CSV table of C-alpha atoms in Angstrom, one decimal:
chain,number,residue,atom,x,y,z
A,391,UNK,CA,30.3,43.0,8.5
A,392,UNK,CA,29.5,43.5,4.7
A,393,UNK,CA,31.9,40.7,3.8
A,394,UNK,CA,30.3,38.1,6.4
A,395,UNK,CA,26.6,39.3,5.0
A,396,UNK,CA,28.1,38.8,1.1
A,397,UNK,CA,29.5,35.7,1.7
A,398,UNK,CA,26.4,34.3,3.2
A,399,UNK,CA,24.7,35.7,0.1
A,400,UNK,CA,26.8,34.0,-2.0
A,401,UNK,CA,26.8,30.5,0.0
A,402,UNK,CA,22.9,30.6,0.2
A,403,UNK,CA,23.0,31.1,-3.3
A,404,UNK,CA,25.0,28.3,-3.7
A,405,UNK,CA,22.7,26.2,-1.7
A,406,UNK,CA,19.7,27.4,-3.6
A,407,UNK,CA,21.5,26.5,-7.2
A,408,UNK,CA,21.6,22.9,-5.5
A,409,UNK,CA,18.1,22.8,-4.3
A,410,UNK,CA,17.5,23.8,-8.1
A,411,UNK,CA,19.9,21.3,-9.6
A,412,UNK,CA,17.9,18.4,-7.5
A,413,UNK,CA,14.7,19.8,-7.6
A,414,UNK,CA,13.1,16.6,-9.5
A,415,UNK,CA,14.3,14.8,-6.1
A,416,UNK,CA,13.9,17.0,-3.5
A,417,UNK,CA,10.1,16.8,-4.8
A,418,UNK,CA,9.3,13.6,-4.4
A,419,UNK,CA,9.8,14.3,-0.5
A,420,UNK,CA,6.3,15.3,0.7
A,421,UNK,CA,5.7,19.0,2.1
A,422,UNK,CA,9.0,20.0,0.3
A,423,UNK,CA,7.6,23.0,-1.7
A,424,UNK,CA,7.4,24.3,2.5
A,425,UNK,CA,10.4,23.7,3.5
A,426,UNK,CA,11.9,25.4,0.2
A,427,UNK,CA,9.8,28.2,0.8
A,428,UNK,CA,11.0,28.6,4.2
A,429,UNK,CA,15.1,28.8,3.1
A,430,UNK,CA,13.7,31.3,0.2
A,431,UNK,CA,12.7,33.6,2.8
A,432,UNK,CA,15.7,32.9,5.0
A,433,UNK,CA,17.3,33.7,1.7
A,434,UNK,CA,15.6,36.6,0.5
A,435,UNK,CA,16.2,38.2,4.4
A,436,UNK,CA,20.3,37.8,3.8
A,437,UNK,CA,20.0,40.0,0.7
A,438,UNK,CA,17.9,42.7,2.3
A,439,UNK,CA,20.6,42.2,5.6
A,440,UNK,CA,22.7,43.3,3.0
A,441,UNK,CA,20.7,46.1,1.3
A,442,UNK,CA,19.5,47.4,4.3
A,443,UNK,CA,22.1,50.3,4.4
A,444,UNK,CA,19.9,52.1,1.4
A,445,UNK,CA,17.4,52.6,3.6
A,446,UNK,CA,17.4,51.2,6.7
A,447,UNK,CA,14.2,52.1,8.5
A,448,UNK,CA,12.3,49.9,6.4
A,449,UNK,CA,14.9,47.5,4.9
A,450,UNK,CA,15.8,46.4,8.3
A,451,UNK,CA,12.3,45.6,9.1
A,452,UNK,CA,11.5,43.5,6.2
A,453,UNK,CA,14.6,41.6,6.5
A,454,UNK,CA,13.5,40.7,10.2
A,455,UNK,CA,9.7,39.7,8.8
A,456,UNK,CA,11.2,37.8,6.1
A,457,UNK,CA,13.3,35.9,9.0
A,458,UNK,CA,10.5,35.2,11.1
A,459,UNK,CA,7.6,33.8,8.3
A,460,UNK,CA,10.6,31.6,6.9
A,461,UNK,CA,11.3,30.6,10.8
A,462,UNK,CA,7.6,30.0,11.0
A,463,UNK,CA,7.0,28.4,7.9
A,464,UNK,CA,9.9,25.8,9.2
A,465,UNK,CA,8.4,25.3,12.4
A,466,UNK,CA,5.3,24.2,10.3
A,467,UNK,CA,6.9,21.8,8.0
A,468,UNK,CA,8.7,20.4,11.4
A,469,UNK,CA,5.0,20.0,12.5
A,470,UNK,CA,3.9,18.4,9.4
A,471,UNK,CA,7.1,16.1,9.4
A,472,UNK,CA,7.6,14.6,12.6
A,473,UNK,CA,3.5,14.7,13.5
A,474,UNK,CA,1.4,14.0,10.5
A,475,UNK,CA,4.0,11.8,9.0
A,476,UNK,CA,4.6,11.4,5.1
A,477,UNK,CA,8.1,11.7,4.0
A,478,UNK,CA,7.5,11.4,0.4
A,479,UNK,CA,4.8,11.1,-2.0
A,480,UNK,CA,5.6,8.0,-3.3
A,481,UNK,CA,2.6,6.3,-2.1
A,482,UNK,CA,0.6,7.9,-4.8
A,483,UNK,CA,2.2,5.5,-7.4
A,484,UNK,CA,2.2,2.0,-5.3
B,139,UNK,CA,11.0,46.3,23.1
B,140,UNK,CA,11.4,47.8,19.8
B,141,UNK,CA,9.9,46.6,16.8
B,142,UNK,CA,13.1,44.8,15.1
B,143,UNK,CA,12.9,43.1,18.9
B,144,UNK,CA,9.4,41.8,18.9
B,145,UNK,CA,9.8,40.5,14.9
B,146,UNK,CA,13.0,38.5,16.1
B,147,UNK,CA,11.2,37.1,19.4
B,148,UNK,CA,8.8,36.4,17.0
B,149,UNK,CA,11.5,34.1,15.3
B,150,UNK,CA,12.9,32.5,17.8
B,151,UNK,CA,9.7,30.8,19.7
B,152,UNK,CA,8.6,29.5,15.9
B,153,UNK,CA,12.7,28.3,15.8
B,154,UNK,CA,12.2,27.2,19.7
B,155,UNK,CA,8.2,25.2,18.2
B,156,UNK,CA,9.9,23.6,15.7
B,157,UNK,CA,12.5,21.9,18.1
B,158,UNK,CA,9.0,20.9,20.5
B,159,UNK,CA,7.2,19.6,17.1
B,160,UNK,CA,11.0,17.2,16.5
B,161,UNK,CA,11.5,15.8,19.9
B,162,UNK,CA,7.1,15.5,21.0
B,163,UNK,CA,6.9,13.5,17.1
B,164,UNK,CA,8.4,10.8,15.5
B,165,UNK,CA,12.3,12.0,16.1
B,166,UNK,CA,13.6,8.9,16.1
B,167,UNK,CA,13.2,7.6,12.5
B,168,UNK,CA,14.7,11.1,11.5
B,169,UNK,CA,18.3,11.1,10.7
B,170,UNK,CA,20.6,13.2,13.7
B,171,UNK,CA,21.3,16.2,11.6
B,172,UNK,CA,17.9,16.6,10.7
B,173,UNK,CA,16.6,16.5,14.3
B,174,UNK,CA,19.7,18.7,15.0
B,175,UNK,CA,19.0,21.4,12.6
B,176,UNK,CA,16.1,23.5,14.8
B,177,UNK,CA,18.5,23.3,18.0
B,178,UNK,CA,21.3,25.1,16.1
B,179,UNK,CA,18.4,27.6,15.0
B,180,UNK,CA,17.3,28.2,18.1
B,181,UNK,CA,20.8,29.3,19.6
B,182,UNK,CA,21.4,31.1,16.5
B,183,UNK,CA,17.9,33.3,17.0
B,184,UNK,CA,18.5,33.6,21.2
B,185,UNK,CA,21.8,35.4,19.9
B,186,UNK,CA,20.2,37.4,17.3
B,187,UNK,CA,17.3,38.6,19.9
B,188,UNK,CA,20.0,39.1,22.4
B,189,UNK,CA,21.3,41.3,20.1
B,190,UNK,CA,18.1,43.5,19.8
B,191,UNK,CA,17.8,43.6,23.6
B,192,UNK,CA,21.1,44.0,24.6
B,193,UNK,CA,22.7,46.1,22.1
B,194,UNK,CA,24.7,48.5,24.5
B,195,UNK,CA,25.2,46.0,27.1
B,196,UNK,CA,28.8,45.1,27.1
B,197,UNK,CA,27.9,41.4,27.6
B,198,UNK,CA,26.8,41.7,24.1
B,199,UNK,CA,29.7,43.2,23.0
B,200,UNK,CA,32.0,40.4,23.7
B,201,UNK,CA,29.5,37.7,22.2
B,202,UNK,CA,29.0,39.6,19.2
B,203,UNK,CA,32.1,37.9,17.4
B,204,UNK,CA,30.4,34.3,17.9
B,205,UNK,CA,26.7,35.7,16.7
B,206,UNK,CA,28.3,37.2,13.2
B,207,UNK,CA,30.2,33.7,13.1
B,208,UNK,CA,26.7,31.7,13.4
B,209,UNK,CA,25.1,34.3,10.6
B,210,UNK,CA,27.9,32.7,8.4
B,211,UNK,CA,27.4,29.3,9.1
B,212,UNK,CA,23.8,29.7,8.6
B,213,UNK,CA,23.6,29.0,5.1
B,214,UNK,CA,25.9,26.4,5.5
B,215,UNK,CA,24.1,24.4,8.0
B,216,UNK,CA,20.8,24.5,5.9
B,217,UNK,CA,22.9,22.8,3.1
B,218,UNK,CA,23.4,20.5,5.4
B,219,UNK,CA,20.2,20.1,6.0
B,220,UNK,CA,19.1,20.2,3.0
B,221,UNK,CA,21.2,17.2,1.6
B,222,UNK,CA,20.5,15.4,4.6
B,223,UNK,CA,17.0,15.4,3.6
B,224,UNK,CA,17.9,14.0,-0.2
B,225,UNK,CA,19.9,11.7,1.2
B,226,UNK,CA,17.2,10.5,3.5
B,227,UNK,CA,14.8,10.3,0.2
B,228,UNK,CA,17.4,8.1,-1.9
B,229,UNK,CA,18.2,5.4,1.5
B,230,UNK,CA,14.1,5.1,1.5
B,231,UNK,CA,13.9,4.9,-2.3
B,232,UNK,CA,16.6,2.5,-2.5
B,233,UNK,CA,14.2,0.4,0.4
B,234,UNK,CA,11.2,0.6,-1.4
B,235,UNK,CA,12.7,-0.8,-4.7
B,236,UNK,CA,14.4,-3.5,-2.3
B,237,UNK,CA,10.9,-4.3,-1.3
B,238,UNK,CA,9.3,-4.3,-4.9
B,239,UNK,CA,12.2,-6.7,-6.4
B,240,UNK,CA,11.5,-8.7,-3.4
B,241,UNK,CA,7.8,-9.2,-3.7
B,242,UNK,CA,8.4,-8.8,-7.5
B,243,UNK,CA,10.5,-12.6,-6.7
B,244,UNK,CA,8.3,-14.0,-4.2
B,245,UNK,CA,5.8,-13.7,-6.7
B,246,UNK,CA,7.9,-15.3,-9.4
B,247,UNK,CA,8.5,-18.3,-6.9
B,248,UNK,CA,5.3,-18.7,-6.2
B,249,UNK,CA,3.9,-19.0,-9.6
B,250,UNK,CA,6.8,-20.6,-10.7
B,251,UNK,CA,6.1,-23.0,-7.5
B,252,UNK,CA,2.1,-23.4,-8.9
B,253,UNK,CA,3.6,-24.1,-12.7
B,254,UNK,CA,5.9,-26.5,-11.4
B,255,UNK,CA,3.4,-28.7,-9.4
B,256,UNK,CA,0.5,-28.3,-11.0
B,257,UNK,CA,1.0,-27.9,-14.2
B,258,UNK,CA,2.9,-30.8,-13.9
B,259,UNK,CA,0.5,-33.0,-12.8
B,260,UNK,CA,-2.1,-31.9,-15.5
B,261,UNK,CA,0.8,-32.9,-18.3
B,262,UNK,CA,1.1,-36.0,-16.5
B,263,UNK,CA,-2.7,-37.0,-16.0
B,264,UNK,CA,-2.7,-36.2,-19.7
B,265,UNK,CA,0.2,-38.5,-20.6
B,266,UNK,CA,-1.1,-40.9,-18.8
B,267,UNK,CA,-4.3,-41.1,-20.7
B,268,UNK,CA,-3.2,-40.7,-24.0
B,269,UNK,CA,-0.8,-43.6,-23.8
B,270,UNK,CA,-4.0,-45.9,-22.2
B,271,UNK,CA,-6.0,-44.3,-25.3
B,272,UNK,CA,-3.1,-46.0,-27.7
B,273,UNK,CA,-3.7,-49.1,-26.0
B,274,UNK,CA,-7.0,-49.7,-25.5
B,275,UNK,CA,-8.1,-48.0,-29.4
B,276,UNK,CA,-6.2,-51.5,-30.7
B,277,UNK,CA,-9.7,-53.3,-29.6
B,278,UNK,CA,-12.9,-52.4,-30.7
B,279,UNK,CA,-14.4,-53.1,-27.2
B,280,UNK,CA,-12.5,-50.7,-25.5
B,281,UNK,CA,-14.9,-47.7,-27.1
B,282,UNK,CA,-16.2,-47.4,-23.5
B,283,UNK,CA,-12.8,-47.1,-21.7
B,284,UNK,CA,-12.1,-44.5,-24.3
B,285,UNK,CA,-14.6,-42.1,-24.1
B,286,UNK,CA,-14.1,-42.2,-20.4
B,287,UNK,CA,-10.0,-41.3,-20.9
B,288,UNK,CA,-10.9,-38.4,-23.1
B,289,UNK,CA,-13.2,-37.0,-20.2
B,290,UNK,CA,-10.6,-37.3,-18.0
B,291,UNK,CA,-8.1,-35.6,-20.8
B,292,UNK,CA,-10.9,-32.8,-21.4
B,293,UNK,CA,-11.2,-32.3,-17.5
B,294,UNK,CA,-7.2,-31.9,-17.3
B,295,UNK,CA,-7.4,-29.2,-19.9
B,296,UNK,CA,-10.1,-27.4,-18.0
B,297,UNK,CA,-8.3,-27.5,-14.8
B,298,UNK,CA,-5.1,-26.2,-16.8
B,299,UNK,CA,-7.1,-22.9,-18.4
B,300,UNK,CA,-9.0,-22.6,-14.7
B,301,UNK,CA,-5.1,-22.3,-13.4
B,302,UNK,CA,-4.6,-19.5,-16.0
B,303,UNK,CA,-7.4,-17.9,-15.3
B,304,UNK,CA,-6.4,-17.7,-11.7
B,305,UNK,CA,-3.2,-16.8,-11.9
B,306,UNK,CA,-4.2,-14.1,-14.3
B,307,UNK,CA,-7.0,-13.2,-12.0
B,308,UNK,CA,-4.3,-12.4,-9.0
B,309,UNK,CA,-2.2,-10.8,-10.8
B,310,UNK,CA,-4.2,-8.1,-11.7
B,311,UNK,CA,-4.8,-8.0,-8.2
B,312,UNK,CA,-1.0,-7.7,-7.4
B,313,UNK,CA,-1.0,-4.5,-10.3
B,314,UNK,CA,-3.8,-3.2,-8.8
B,315,UNK,CA,-5.6,-3.0,-12.3
B,316,UNK,CA,-8.9,-4.0,-10.9
B,317,UNK,CA,-11.5,-1.6,-10.8
B,318,UNK,CA,-14.8,-2.1,-7.8
B,319,UNK,CA,-17.9,-1.0,-8.9
B,320,UNK,CA,-21.6,-1.6,-7.9
B,321,UNK,CA,-23.1,-4.9,-9.7
B,322,UNK,CA,-25.9,-7.2,-9.4
B,323,UNK,CA,-24.4,-10.6,-7.8
B,324,UNK,CA,-27.0,-12.6,-8.6
B,325,UNK,CA,-26.4,-13.6,-12.5
B,326,UNK,CA,-22.6,-14.0,-11.8
B,327,UNK,CA,-23.7,-16.9,-8.9
B,328,UNK,CA,-26.3,-18.1,-11.5
B,329,UNK,CA,-23.0,-18.1,-14.2
B,330,UNK,CA,-20.8,-19.5,-11.5
B,331,UNK,CA,-23.3,-22.5,-11.1
B,332,UNK,CA,-23.6,-23.0,-14.8
B,333,UNK,CA,-19.9,-23.6,-14.8
B,334,UNK,CA,-19.7,-26.1,-12.2
B,335,UNK,CA,-22.4,-28.1,-14.1
B,336,UNK,CA,-20.7,-28.0,-17.3
B,337,UNK,CA,-17.0,-28.5,-15.8
B,338,UNK,CA,-18.3,-31.6,-14.2
B,339,UNK,CA,-21.1,-33.2,-16.1
B,340,UNK,CA,-19.8,-36.8,-15.1
B,341,UNK,CA,-20.2,-35.9,-11.2
B,342,UNK,CA,-23.9,-36.0,-9.7
B,343,UNK,CA,-23.9,-32.6,-8.5
B,344,UNK,CA,-27.0,-30.7,-6.4
B,345,UNK,CA,-26.7,-27.7,-5.9
B,346,UNK,CA,-29.7,-25.8,-4.3
B,347,UNK,CA,-29.7,-22.1,-4.2
B,348,UNK,CA,-31.9,-20.0,-1.6
B,349,UNK,CA,-32.5,-16.7,-1.8
B,350,UNK,CA,-33.9,-14.6,1.2
B,351,UNK,CA,-35.5,-11.5,1.9
B,352,UNK,CA,-37.7,-12.2,-1.5
B,353,UNK,CA,-35.2,-9.7,-3.3
B,354,UNK,CA,-34.9,-9.9,-7.1
B,355,UNK,CA,-31.5,-8.2,-7.0
B,356,UNK,CA,-28.1,-8.4,-4.7
B,357,UNK,CA,-26.0,-5.3,-5.2
B,358,UNK,CA,-22.8,-5.2,-3.8
B,359,UNK,CA,-19.4,-3.9,-4.1
B,360,UNK,CA,-17.0,-6.0,-6.4
B,361,UNK,CA,-16.3,-6.5,-9.9
B,362,UNK,CA,-16.5,-9.4,-12.6
B,363,UNK,CA,-13.4,-11.3,-10.2
B,364,UNK,CA,-16.6,-11.9,-8.2
B,365,UNK,CA,-17.2,-15.0,-10.0
B,366,UNK,CA,-13.8,-16.4,-10.0
B,367,UNK,CA,-14.6,-16.4,-5.9
B,368,UNK,CA,-17.8,-18.8,-6.3
B,369,UNK,CA,-16.7,-21.2,-8.6
B,370,UNK,CA,-13.1,-21.4,-6.8
B,371,UNK,CA,-15.5,-22.3,-3.8
B,372,UNK,CA,-17.6,-24.5,-5.8
B,373,UNK,CA,-14.9,-26.2,-7.7
B,374,UNK,CA,-13.2,-26.9,-3.6
B,375,UNK,CA,-16.9,-28.7,-2.5
B,376,UNK,CA,-16.6,-30.7,-5.8
B,377,UNK,CA,-13.1,-32.0,-5.6
B,378,UNK,CA,-12.6,-32.7,-2.2
B,379,UNK,CA,-15.7,-34.8,-1.9
B,380,UNK,CA,-16.1,-38.5,-2.0
B,381,UNK,CA,-19.7,-38.7,-2.1
B,382,UNK,CA,-21.4,-40.3,-5.3
B,383,UNK,CA,-24.1,-37.4,-4.4
B,384,UNK,CA,-22.3,-34.1,-4.4
B,385,UNK,CA,-24.5,-31.8,-2.5
B,386,UNK,CA,-23.8,-27.4,-2.3
B,387,UNK,CA,-26.6,-25.7,-0.9
B,388,UNK,CA,-26.2,-21.2,-1.0
B,389,UNK,CA,-28.1,-19.6,1.2
B,390,UNK,CA,-28.1,-15.9,-0.3
B,391,UNK,CA,-29.9,-13.3,2.2
B,392,UNK,CA,-28.9,-9.3,3.1
B,393,UNK,CA,-27.7,-8.9,6.6
B,394,UNK,CA,-26.9,-5.7,8.6
B,395,UNK,CA,-23.6,-5.2,11.1
B,396,UNK,CA,-23.1,-2.2,13.1
B,397,UNK,CA,-25.0,0.2,10.6
B,398,UNK,CA,-23.4,-1.6,7.4
B,399,UNK,CA,-25.7,-3.6,4.8
B,400,UNK,CA,-23.7,-7.2,3.6
B,401,UNK,CA,-24.8,-9.6,1.4
B,402,UNK,CA,-24.2,-12.6,3.0
B,403,UNK,CA,-23.4,-16.4,0.8
B,404,UNK,CA,-23.3,-19.3,2.7
B,405,UNK,CA,-22.0,-22.0,0.8
B,406,UNK,CA,-22.3,-25.9,2.3
B,407,UNK,CA,-21.3,-28.8,1.0
B,408,UNK,CA,-21.4,-32.7,2.3
B,409,UNK,CA,-17.3,-33.0,1.0
B,410,UNK,CA,-14.5,-34.2,3.4
B,411,UNK,CA,-14.7,-31.0,5.4
B,412,UNK,CA,-11.7,-29.3,7.1
B,413,UNK,CA,-9.9,-30.0,10.1
B,414,UNK,CA,-9.9,-27.3,12.5
B,415,UNK,CA,-5.9,-26.9,12.7
B,416,UNK,CA,-5.7,-26.1,8.7
B,417,UNK,CA,-9.0,-24.4,8.8
B,418,UNK,CA,-6.8,-21.2,9.5
B,419,UNK,CA,-4.3,-21.9,6.6
B,420,UNK,CA,-6.5,-22.8,4.2
B,421,UNK,CA,-6.4,-19.1,1.9
B,422,UNK,CA,-2.7,-18.6,2.6
B,423,UNK,CA,-1.0,-19.0,-0.3
B,424,UNK,CA,2.3,-21.0,0.7
B,425,UNK,CA,3.9,-22.2,1.9
B,426,UNK,CA,1.4,-25.0,3.9
B,427,UNK,CA,-1.1,-25.0,1.0
B,428,UNK,CA,1.1,-27.2,-0.9
B,429,UNK,CA,1.0,-30.4,0.5
B,430,UNK,CA,-2.7,-31.0,0.2
B,431,UNK,CA,-3.5,-28.8,-2.5
B,432,UNK,CA,-4.8,-30.9,-5.3
B,433,UNK,CA,-7.3,-28.7,-7.1
B,434,UNK,CA,-6.5,-25.4,-8.3
B,435,UNK,CA,-3.2,-25.0,-6.0
B,436,UNK,CA,-4.5,-21.0,-5.5
B,437,UNK,CA,-8.1,-21.4,-5.7
B,438,UNK,CA,-9.1,-20.4,-2.0
B,439,UNK,CA,-5.8,-17.9,-1.5
B,440,UNK,CA,-7.4,-16.1,-4.9
B,441,UNK,CA,-10.8,-16.5,-3.3
B,442,UNK,CA,-9.4,-14.5,-0.3
B,443,UNK,CA,-7.2,-11.9,-2.0
B,444,UNK,CA,-10.4,-10.9,-4.3
B,445,UNK,CA,-12.2,-10.6,-1.4
B,446,UNK,CA,-9.9,-8.3,0.7
B,447,UNK,CA,-9.8,-5.8,-2.7
B,448,UNK,CA,-14.0,-5.7,-2.6
B,449,UNK,CA,-13.6,-5.1,1.6
B,450,UNK,CA,-15.6,-8.4,2.0
B,451,UNK,CA,-15.0,-11.2,4.3
B,452,UNK,CA,-14.6,-15.0,4.2
B,453,UNK,CA,-14.6,-17.5,6.8
B,454,UNK,CA,-14.7,-21.0,6.9
B,455,UNK,CA,-16.8,-23.3,9.6
B,456,UNK,CA,-18.2,-27.2,9.8
B,457,UNK,CA,-21.3,-27.6,8.7
B,458,UNK,CA,-22.6,-29.9,11.1
B,459,UNK,CA,-21.0,-27.9,14.5
B,460,UNK,CA,-18.5,-30.1,16.0
B,461,UNK,CA,-17.6,-32.4,13.0
B,462,UNK,CA,-15.6,-31.6,10.4
B,463,UNK,CA,-15.9,-34.7,8.2
B,464,UNK,CA,-19.6,-33.7,7.3
B,465,UNK,CA,-18.4,-31.0,5.3
B,466,UNK,CA,-17.9,-27.3,5.1
B,467,UNK,CA,-19.1,-23.9,4.9
B,468,UNK,CA,-17.7,-20.9,3.6
B,469,UNK,CA,-19.3,-17.7,4.8
B,470,UNK,CA,-18.8,-14.8,2.6
B,471,UNK,CA,-19.5,-11.7,3.3
B,472,UNK,CA,-19.7,-8.7,0.7
B,473,UNK,CA,-20.7,-5.0,1.1
B,474,UNK,CA,-24.3,-4.5,0.0
B,475,UNK,CA,-26.0,-0.9,-2.0
B,476,UNK,CA,-29.6,-0.4,-3.2
B,477,UNK,CA,-28.7,0.8,-6.4
B,478,UNK,CA,-26.6,0.3,-9.4
B,479,UNK,CA,-23.7,2.6,-9.7
B,480,UNK,CA,-23.3,4.8,-12.9
């Protein structure tokens, strides 16, 4: 299980690096900060998932809470993206 | 139910909501990966939630390796999802650039057409007049004819200047460099009338202005380009008029419509008029205008573009209902205000 958790963190780290590397392009997309926030919380959750052996009772709750908040934020992003429109922020320059 | 199970249920509910948001919204416009992403997350969350509720069951024991595999592919799915978002934006940006270039190309073509047609006409008229002057100058009896030719040349130069001013006006609108404010319309109208009188001194023009509502000032939401509007409408009345005495009547009044205040201007002339079939397209830029645009080329299309900028309206009617040959009436409605803006 540890190997899976570490692999998840490592792949997640690569995804995070990918986001940071392309941040200026992602930024042009409206509401990107919301989905980035969701991913970041999930990533933190994965880290806590690995660390929870240190103090399981508390860290495990934190991990699951972070994941749940991450999913809620993600749902908000989907609402904004599919119901309020506005794929990007270019309109202000047009 | 344990606390972890409850938290996981919230996560599951949020991911189900995400799916609902996608498929009740504008999902057809989005990429398939973006659409599938929340569905995959729902499946992963279902496994997670089950793991907390059914930790001891034998069914879960058999499904556990599958859940672990799902956990591992979670960041990979996120990567594909984010990569798709990036690609979507790139594709959209390319499309926007294409549209922008096409617009710029069409604009350049329009200006080119305009210059080729109108400047060519202007230069042709100036050239003919100078050629005739060369002939007339040989005899002292032709002094009057030479003066007339100079007036023609002067008129053509003014026409060229007006063309440039119109193009500049359009260009400013297209670049969104125009600021709209609250201004008094009256001096602008008077300035435009003066311009028409000065430009067509050889023609007998009678311009009558009636200010209704006993108002001294008419504050409207506009800017200096309003001068172009008034000038172009009156130039149109003069150019397309075969009468010896050109009559232009301008009625200015304040009106109310659905709670909004307007300043309504009616420009009536005794010109050749506009047949019904042409009324709808006189404000178009192209391609219809060219066939009978002997004036400033883009005068009335500029008028419409400027008025749109002011959230104003323009329409054209027969001065005498049912008989277009008696002249036209251009009706302009501009949003009205009580006081000047700071």
